[in-house]
Coordinates of C-alpha atoms in Angstrom, one line a residue:
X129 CA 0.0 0.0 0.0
X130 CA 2.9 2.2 1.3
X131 CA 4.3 1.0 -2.4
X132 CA 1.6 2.3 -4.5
X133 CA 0.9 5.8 -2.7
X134 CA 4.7 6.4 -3.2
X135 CA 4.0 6.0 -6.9
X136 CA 1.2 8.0 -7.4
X137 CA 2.7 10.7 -5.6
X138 CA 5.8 10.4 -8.0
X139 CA 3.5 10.7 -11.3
X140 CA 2.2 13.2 -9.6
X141 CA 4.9 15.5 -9.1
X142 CA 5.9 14.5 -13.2
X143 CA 3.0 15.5 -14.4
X144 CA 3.1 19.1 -12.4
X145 CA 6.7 19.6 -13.4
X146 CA 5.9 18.3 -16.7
X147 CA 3.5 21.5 -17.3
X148 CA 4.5 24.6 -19.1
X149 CA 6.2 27.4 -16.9
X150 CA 3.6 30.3 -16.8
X151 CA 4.8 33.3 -19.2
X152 CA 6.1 33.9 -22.3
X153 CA 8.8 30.9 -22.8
X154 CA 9.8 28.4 -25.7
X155 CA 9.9 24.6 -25.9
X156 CA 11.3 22.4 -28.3
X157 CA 8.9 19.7 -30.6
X158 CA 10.8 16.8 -31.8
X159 CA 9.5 16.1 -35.1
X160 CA 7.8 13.2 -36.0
X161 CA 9.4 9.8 -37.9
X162 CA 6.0 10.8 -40.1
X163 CA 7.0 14.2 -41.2
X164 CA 10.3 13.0 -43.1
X165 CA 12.1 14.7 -40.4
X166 CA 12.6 12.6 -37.5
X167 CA 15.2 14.1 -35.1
X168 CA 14.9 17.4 -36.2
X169 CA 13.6 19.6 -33.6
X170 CA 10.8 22.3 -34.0
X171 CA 10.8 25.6 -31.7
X172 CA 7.3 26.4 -30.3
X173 CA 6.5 30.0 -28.9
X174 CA 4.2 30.2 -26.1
X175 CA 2.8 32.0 -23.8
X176 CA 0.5 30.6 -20.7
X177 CA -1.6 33.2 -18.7
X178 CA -1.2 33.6 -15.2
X179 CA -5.4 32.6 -14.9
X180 CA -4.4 29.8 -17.2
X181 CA -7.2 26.7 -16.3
X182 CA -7.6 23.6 -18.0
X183 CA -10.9 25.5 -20.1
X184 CA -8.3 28.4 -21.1
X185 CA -8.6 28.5 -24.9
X186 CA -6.0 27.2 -27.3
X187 CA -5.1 29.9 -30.1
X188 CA -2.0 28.9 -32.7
X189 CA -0.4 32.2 -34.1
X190 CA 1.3 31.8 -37.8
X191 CA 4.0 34.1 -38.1
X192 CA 4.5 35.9 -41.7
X193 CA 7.3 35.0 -44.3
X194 CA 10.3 36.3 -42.4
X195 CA 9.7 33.2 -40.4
X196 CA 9.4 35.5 -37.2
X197 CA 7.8 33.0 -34.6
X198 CA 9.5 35.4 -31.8
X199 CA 8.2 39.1 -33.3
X200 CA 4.4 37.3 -33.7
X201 CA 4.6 35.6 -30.3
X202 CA 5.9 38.9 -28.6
X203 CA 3.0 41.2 -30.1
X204 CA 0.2 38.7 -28.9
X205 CA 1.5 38.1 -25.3
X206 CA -0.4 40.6 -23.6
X207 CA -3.2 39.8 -25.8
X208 CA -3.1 36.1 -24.6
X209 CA -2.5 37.3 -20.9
X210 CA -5.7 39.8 -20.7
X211 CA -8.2 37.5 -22.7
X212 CA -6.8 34.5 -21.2
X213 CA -5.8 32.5 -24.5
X214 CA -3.1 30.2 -24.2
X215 CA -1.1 30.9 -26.9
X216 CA 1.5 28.6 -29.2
X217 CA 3.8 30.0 -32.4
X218 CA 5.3 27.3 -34.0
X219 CA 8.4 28.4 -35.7
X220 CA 8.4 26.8 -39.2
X221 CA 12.1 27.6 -39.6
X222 CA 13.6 27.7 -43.1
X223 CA 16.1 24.6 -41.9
X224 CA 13.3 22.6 -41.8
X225 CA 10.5 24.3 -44.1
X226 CA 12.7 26.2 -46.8
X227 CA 11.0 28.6 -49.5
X228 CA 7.4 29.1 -50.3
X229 CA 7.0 25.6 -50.8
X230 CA 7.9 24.6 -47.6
X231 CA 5.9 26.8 -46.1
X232 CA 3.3 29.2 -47.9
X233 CA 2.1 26.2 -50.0
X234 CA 2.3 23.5 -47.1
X235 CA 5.4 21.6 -48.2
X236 CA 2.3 19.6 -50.7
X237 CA 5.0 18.8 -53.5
X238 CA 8.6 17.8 -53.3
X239 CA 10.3 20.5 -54.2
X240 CA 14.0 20.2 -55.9
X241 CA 15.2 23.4 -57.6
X242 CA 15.1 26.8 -56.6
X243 CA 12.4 27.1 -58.8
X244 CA 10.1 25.0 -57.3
X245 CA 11.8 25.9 -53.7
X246 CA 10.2 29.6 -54.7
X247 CA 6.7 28.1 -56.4
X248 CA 7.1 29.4 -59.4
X249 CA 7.5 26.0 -61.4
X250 CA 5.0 23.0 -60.3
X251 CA 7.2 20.0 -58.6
X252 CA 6.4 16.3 -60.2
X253 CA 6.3 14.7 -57.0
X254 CA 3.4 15.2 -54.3
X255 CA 4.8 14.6 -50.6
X256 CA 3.1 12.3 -48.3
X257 CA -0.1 13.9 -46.3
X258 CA 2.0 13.6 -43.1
X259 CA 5.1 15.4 -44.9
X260 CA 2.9 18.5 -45.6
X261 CA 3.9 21.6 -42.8
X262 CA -0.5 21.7 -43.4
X263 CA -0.6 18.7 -41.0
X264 CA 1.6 20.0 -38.2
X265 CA -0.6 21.9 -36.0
X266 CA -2.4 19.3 -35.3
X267 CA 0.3 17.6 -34.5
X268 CA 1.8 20.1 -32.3
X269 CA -1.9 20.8 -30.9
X270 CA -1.5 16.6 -30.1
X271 CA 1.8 17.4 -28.4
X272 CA 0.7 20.5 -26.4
X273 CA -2.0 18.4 -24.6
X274 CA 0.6 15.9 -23.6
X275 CA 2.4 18.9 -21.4
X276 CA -0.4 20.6 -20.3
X277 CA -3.6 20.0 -18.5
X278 CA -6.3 21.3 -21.2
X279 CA -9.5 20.0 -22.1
X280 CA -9.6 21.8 -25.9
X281 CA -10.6 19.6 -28.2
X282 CA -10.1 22.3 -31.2
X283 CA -8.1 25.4 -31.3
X284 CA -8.4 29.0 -32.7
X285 CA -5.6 29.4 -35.7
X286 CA -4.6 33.4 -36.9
X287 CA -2.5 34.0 -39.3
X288 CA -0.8 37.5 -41.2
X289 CA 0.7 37.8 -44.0
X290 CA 2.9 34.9 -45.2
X291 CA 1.0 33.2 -42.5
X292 CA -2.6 34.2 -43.6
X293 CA -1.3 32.3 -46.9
X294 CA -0.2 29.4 -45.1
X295 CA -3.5 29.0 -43.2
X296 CA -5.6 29.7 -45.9
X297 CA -4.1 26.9 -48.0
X298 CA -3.7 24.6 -45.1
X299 CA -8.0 24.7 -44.5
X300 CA -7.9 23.9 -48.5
X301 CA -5.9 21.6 -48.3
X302 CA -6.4 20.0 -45.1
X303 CA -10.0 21.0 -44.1
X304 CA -10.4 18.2 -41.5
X305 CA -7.9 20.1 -39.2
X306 CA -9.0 20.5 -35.4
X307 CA -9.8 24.4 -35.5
X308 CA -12.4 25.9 -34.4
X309 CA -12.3 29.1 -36.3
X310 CA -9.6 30.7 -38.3
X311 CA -8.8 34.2 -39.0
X312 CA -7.2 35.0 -41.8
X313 CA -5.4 38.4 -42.3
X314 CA -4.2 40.7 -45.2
X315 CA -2.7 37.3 -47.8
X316 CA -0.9 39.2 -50.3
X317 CA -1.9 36.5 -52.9
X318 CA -4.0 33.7 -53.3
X319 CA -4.9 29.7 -54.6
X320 CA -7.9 30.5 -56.4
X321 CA -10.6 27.5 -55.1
X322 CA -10.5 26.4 -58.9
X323 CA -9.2 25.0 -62.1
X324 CA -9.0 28.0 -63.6
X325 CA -5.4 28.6 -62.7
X326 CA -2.4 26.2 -62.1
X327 CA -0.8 25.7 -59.2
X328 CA 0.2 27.3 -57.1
X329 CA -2.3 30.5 -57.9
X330 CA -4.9 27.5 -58.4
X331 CA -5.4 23.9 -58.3
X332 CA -5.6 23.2 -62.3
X333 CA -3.4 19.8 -62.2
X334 CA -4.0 19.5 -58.2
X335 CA -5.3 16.0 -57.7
X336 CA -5.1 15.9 -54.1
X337 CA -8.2 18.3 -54.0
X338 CA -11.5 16.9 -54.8
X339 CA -15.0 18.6 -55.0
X340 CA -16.2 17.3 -51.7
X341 CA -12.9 18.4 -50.1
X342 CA -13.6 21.8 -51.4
X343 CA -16.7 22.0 -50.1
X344 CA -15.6 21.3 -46.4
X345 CA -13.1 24.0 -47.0
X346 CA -15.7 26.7 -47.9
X347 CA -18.1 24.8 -44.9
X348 CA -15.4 26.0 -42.6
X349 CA -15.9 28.8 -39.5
X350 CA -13.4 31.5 -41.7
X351 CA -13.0 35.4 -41.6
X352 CA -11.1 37.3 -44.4
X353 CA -9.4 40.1 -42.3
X354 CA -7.9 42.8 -44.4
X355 CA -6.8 46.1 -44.0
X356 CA -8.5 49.1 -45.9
X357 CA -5.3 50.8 -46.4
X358 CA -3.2 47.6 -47.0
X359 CA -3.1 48.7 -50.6
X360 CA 0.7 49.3 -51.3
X361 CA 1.4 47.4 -54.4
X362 CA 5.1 48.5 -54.1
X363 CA 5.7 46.9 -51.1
X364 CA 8.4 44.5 -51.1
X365 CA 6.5 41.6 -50.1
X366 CA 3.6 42.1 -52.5
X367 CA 4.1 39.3 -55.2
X368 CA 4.1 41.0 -58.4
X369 CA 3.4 38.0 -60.8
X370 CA 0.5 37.8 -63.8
X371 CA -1.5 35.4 -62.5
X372 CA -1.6 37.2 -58.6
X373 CA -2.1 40.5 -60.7
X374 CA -5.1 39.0 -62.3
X375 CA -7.0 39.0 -59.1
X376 CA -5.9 43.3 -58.2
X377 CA -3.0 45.2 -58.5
X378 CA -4.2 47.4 -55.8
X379 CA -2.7 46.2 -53.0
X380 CA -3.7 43.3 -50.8
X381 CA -7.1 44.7 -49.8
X382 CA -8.2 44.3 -53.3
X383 CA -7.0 40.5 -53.7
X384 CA -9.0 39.8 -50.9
X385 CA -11.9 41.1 -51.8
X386 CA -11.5 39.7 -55.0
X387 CA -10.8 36.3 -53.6
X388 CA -14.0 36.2 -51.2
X389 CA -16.2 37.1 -54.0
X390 CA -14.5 34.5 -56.4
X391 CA -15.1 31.9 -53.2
X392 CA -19.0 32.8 -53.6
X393 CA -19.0 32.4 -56.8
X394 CA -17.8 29.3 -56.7
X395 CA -20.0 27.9 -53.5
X396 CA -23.0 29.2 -55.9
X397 CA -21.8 27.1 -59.1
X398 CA -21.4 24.4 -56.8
X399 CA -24.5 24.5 -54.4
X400 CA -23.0 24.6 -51.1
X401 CA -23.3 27.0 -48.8
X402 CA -20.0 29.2 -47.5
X403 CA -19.5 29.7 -43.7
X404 CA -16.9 32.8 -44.2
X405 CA -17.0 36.3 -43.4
X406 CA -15.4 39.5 -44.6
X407 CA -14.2 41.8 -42.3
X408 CA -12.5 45.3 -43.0
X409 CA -9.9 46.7 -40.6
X410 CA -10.8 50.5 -40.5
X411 CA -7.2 52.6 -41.5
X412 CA -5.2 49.2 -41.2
X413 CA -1.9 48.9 -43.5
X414 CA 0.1 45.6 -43.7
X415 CA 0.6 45.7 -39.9
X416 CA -0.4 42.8 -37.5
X417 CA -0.2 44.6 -34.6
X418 CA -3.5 46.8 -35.4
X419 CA -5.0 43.7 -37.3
X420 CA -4.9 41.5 -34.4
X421 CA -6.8 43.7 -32.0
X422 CA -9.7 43.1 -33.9
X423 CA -9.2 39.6 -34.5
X424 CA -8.8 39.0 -30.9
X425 CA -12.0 40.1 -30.8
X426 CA -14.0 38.1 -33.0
X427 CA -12.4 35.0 -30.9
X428 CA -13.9 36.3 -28.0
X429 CA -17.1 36.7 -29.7
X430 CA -16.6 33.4 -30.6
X431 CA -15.6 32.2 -27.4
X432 CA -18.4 33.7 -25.6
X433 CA -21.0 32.4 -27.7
X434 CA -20.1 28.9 -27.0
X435 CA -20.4 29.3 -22.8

């Protein structure tokens, strides 16, 4: 007897000093065998609020194309602290997720050349589902509730930029994801939800992407953030390419406008409805930290509504 009460007071004490330190810390994810990169280790962002309970709210941050897990991480802290959210920023590092293709596109096809690296040239090869970077979060999500007391069974998921791209193409893609609602804020271009294009501004020779997978994608809880004045066509991470110019040349509020509307379309040729929103950041350029207050917001709303 004396036996057994010794061990459950030593899993015990593991499983408290197993939990995440309160605060705004990093941990390290090792990689599944699955992923093609077993070994490698992944650096996650995070920070736990001091009122942190099992019921606190899971929200994954995507950081933009710079790959800048700690600038993303650091402007939602305080966020995370006074609405209670705990908060995880996995840091999809160019080691392990190099070029547009590893990341912005999902890591879908096996890229080779710089080329391809870039997404400018279609790869031959499509990687295993597991090998995609759009499976991860789930994966890390998985992981998280290993470490921590938490009863979430889905997360919120916000991305900017680089990482409004990545989410965007990861509900496509990968529409079965454990979210609970994503926000998606100021993409500076955009895979069209058709054949009209080819990869990667659509999915004309995309077989992975079915007509029923597209409708679960447009069934999805989504918002469109953008920013009124995010219209700076100059700016040097505005892709400047033929196909993206076809859907505006005014900036990234334009594309997304463009891109909702072309989603509706879509739902209506297709009979099925669409579960998105469009919201407009009033005097917002391409800057997360005046996006985010209002996309905090709306996962509050969210959040509420579901008490």
């Amino acid at each position: 007897m004396r036996m057994l009460f010794a061990m459950l007071v030593s899993l015990l004490s593991f499983a408290a000093s197993a939990a995440l330190e309160q605060g705004y810390h990093t941990y390290d994810y090792s990689l599944p065998a699955a992923t093609g990169k077993n070994g490698q280790v992944m650096k996650v962002w995070y920070y736990k609020p001091s009122h942190y309970t099992a019921d606190t709210p899971v929200l994954f941050v995507f950081h933009g194309r710079k790959r800048d897990a700690d600038n993303y991480s650091a402007q939602w802290k305080a966020l995370a602290e006074k609405y209670n959210l705990m908060l995880l920023v996995p840091e999809y590092s160019t080691q392990l997720y190099p070029g547009a293709n590893g990341y912005n596109l999902g890591n879908v096809y096996h890229a080779v050349s710089r080329a391809e690296l870039k997404g400018l040239v279609v790869p031959k090869e499509i990687n295993p589902k597991d090998q995609w970077s759009f499976t991860l979060a789930d994966k890390i999500f998985a992981d998280f509730k290993t470490r921590e007391d938490s009863h979430a069974t889905r997360y919120y998921a916000y991305g900017h930029g680089g990482g409004s791209q990545y989410l965007l193409r990861m509900l496509m893609f990968y529409p079965e994801a454990k979210i609970k609602m994503a926000i998606v804020a100021n993409p500076g271009w955009y895979t069209l939800p058709s054949r009209d294009e080819r990869w990667p501004y659509g999915l004309r020779g995309v077989d992975v992407i079915d007509t029923a997978t597209l409708k679960r994608f447009f069934a999805l809880p989504l918002t469109l953030m953008l920013g009124d004045h995010d219209d700076d066509f100059n700016h040097y991470l505005f892709r400047n390419a033929p196909e993206a110019n076809r859907t505006g040349i005014d900036g990234r509020f334009e594309r997304g406008h463009y891109y909702f509307n072309y989603a509706r379309d879509v739902t209506k040729a297709l009979n099925t409805p669409l579960n998105w929103q469009e919201h407009t950041v009033k005097g917002a350029e391409h800057d997360n930290f005046i996006v985010q207050l209002d996309a905090v917001q709306a996962i509050m709303g969210d959040i509420n509504e579901s008490k």
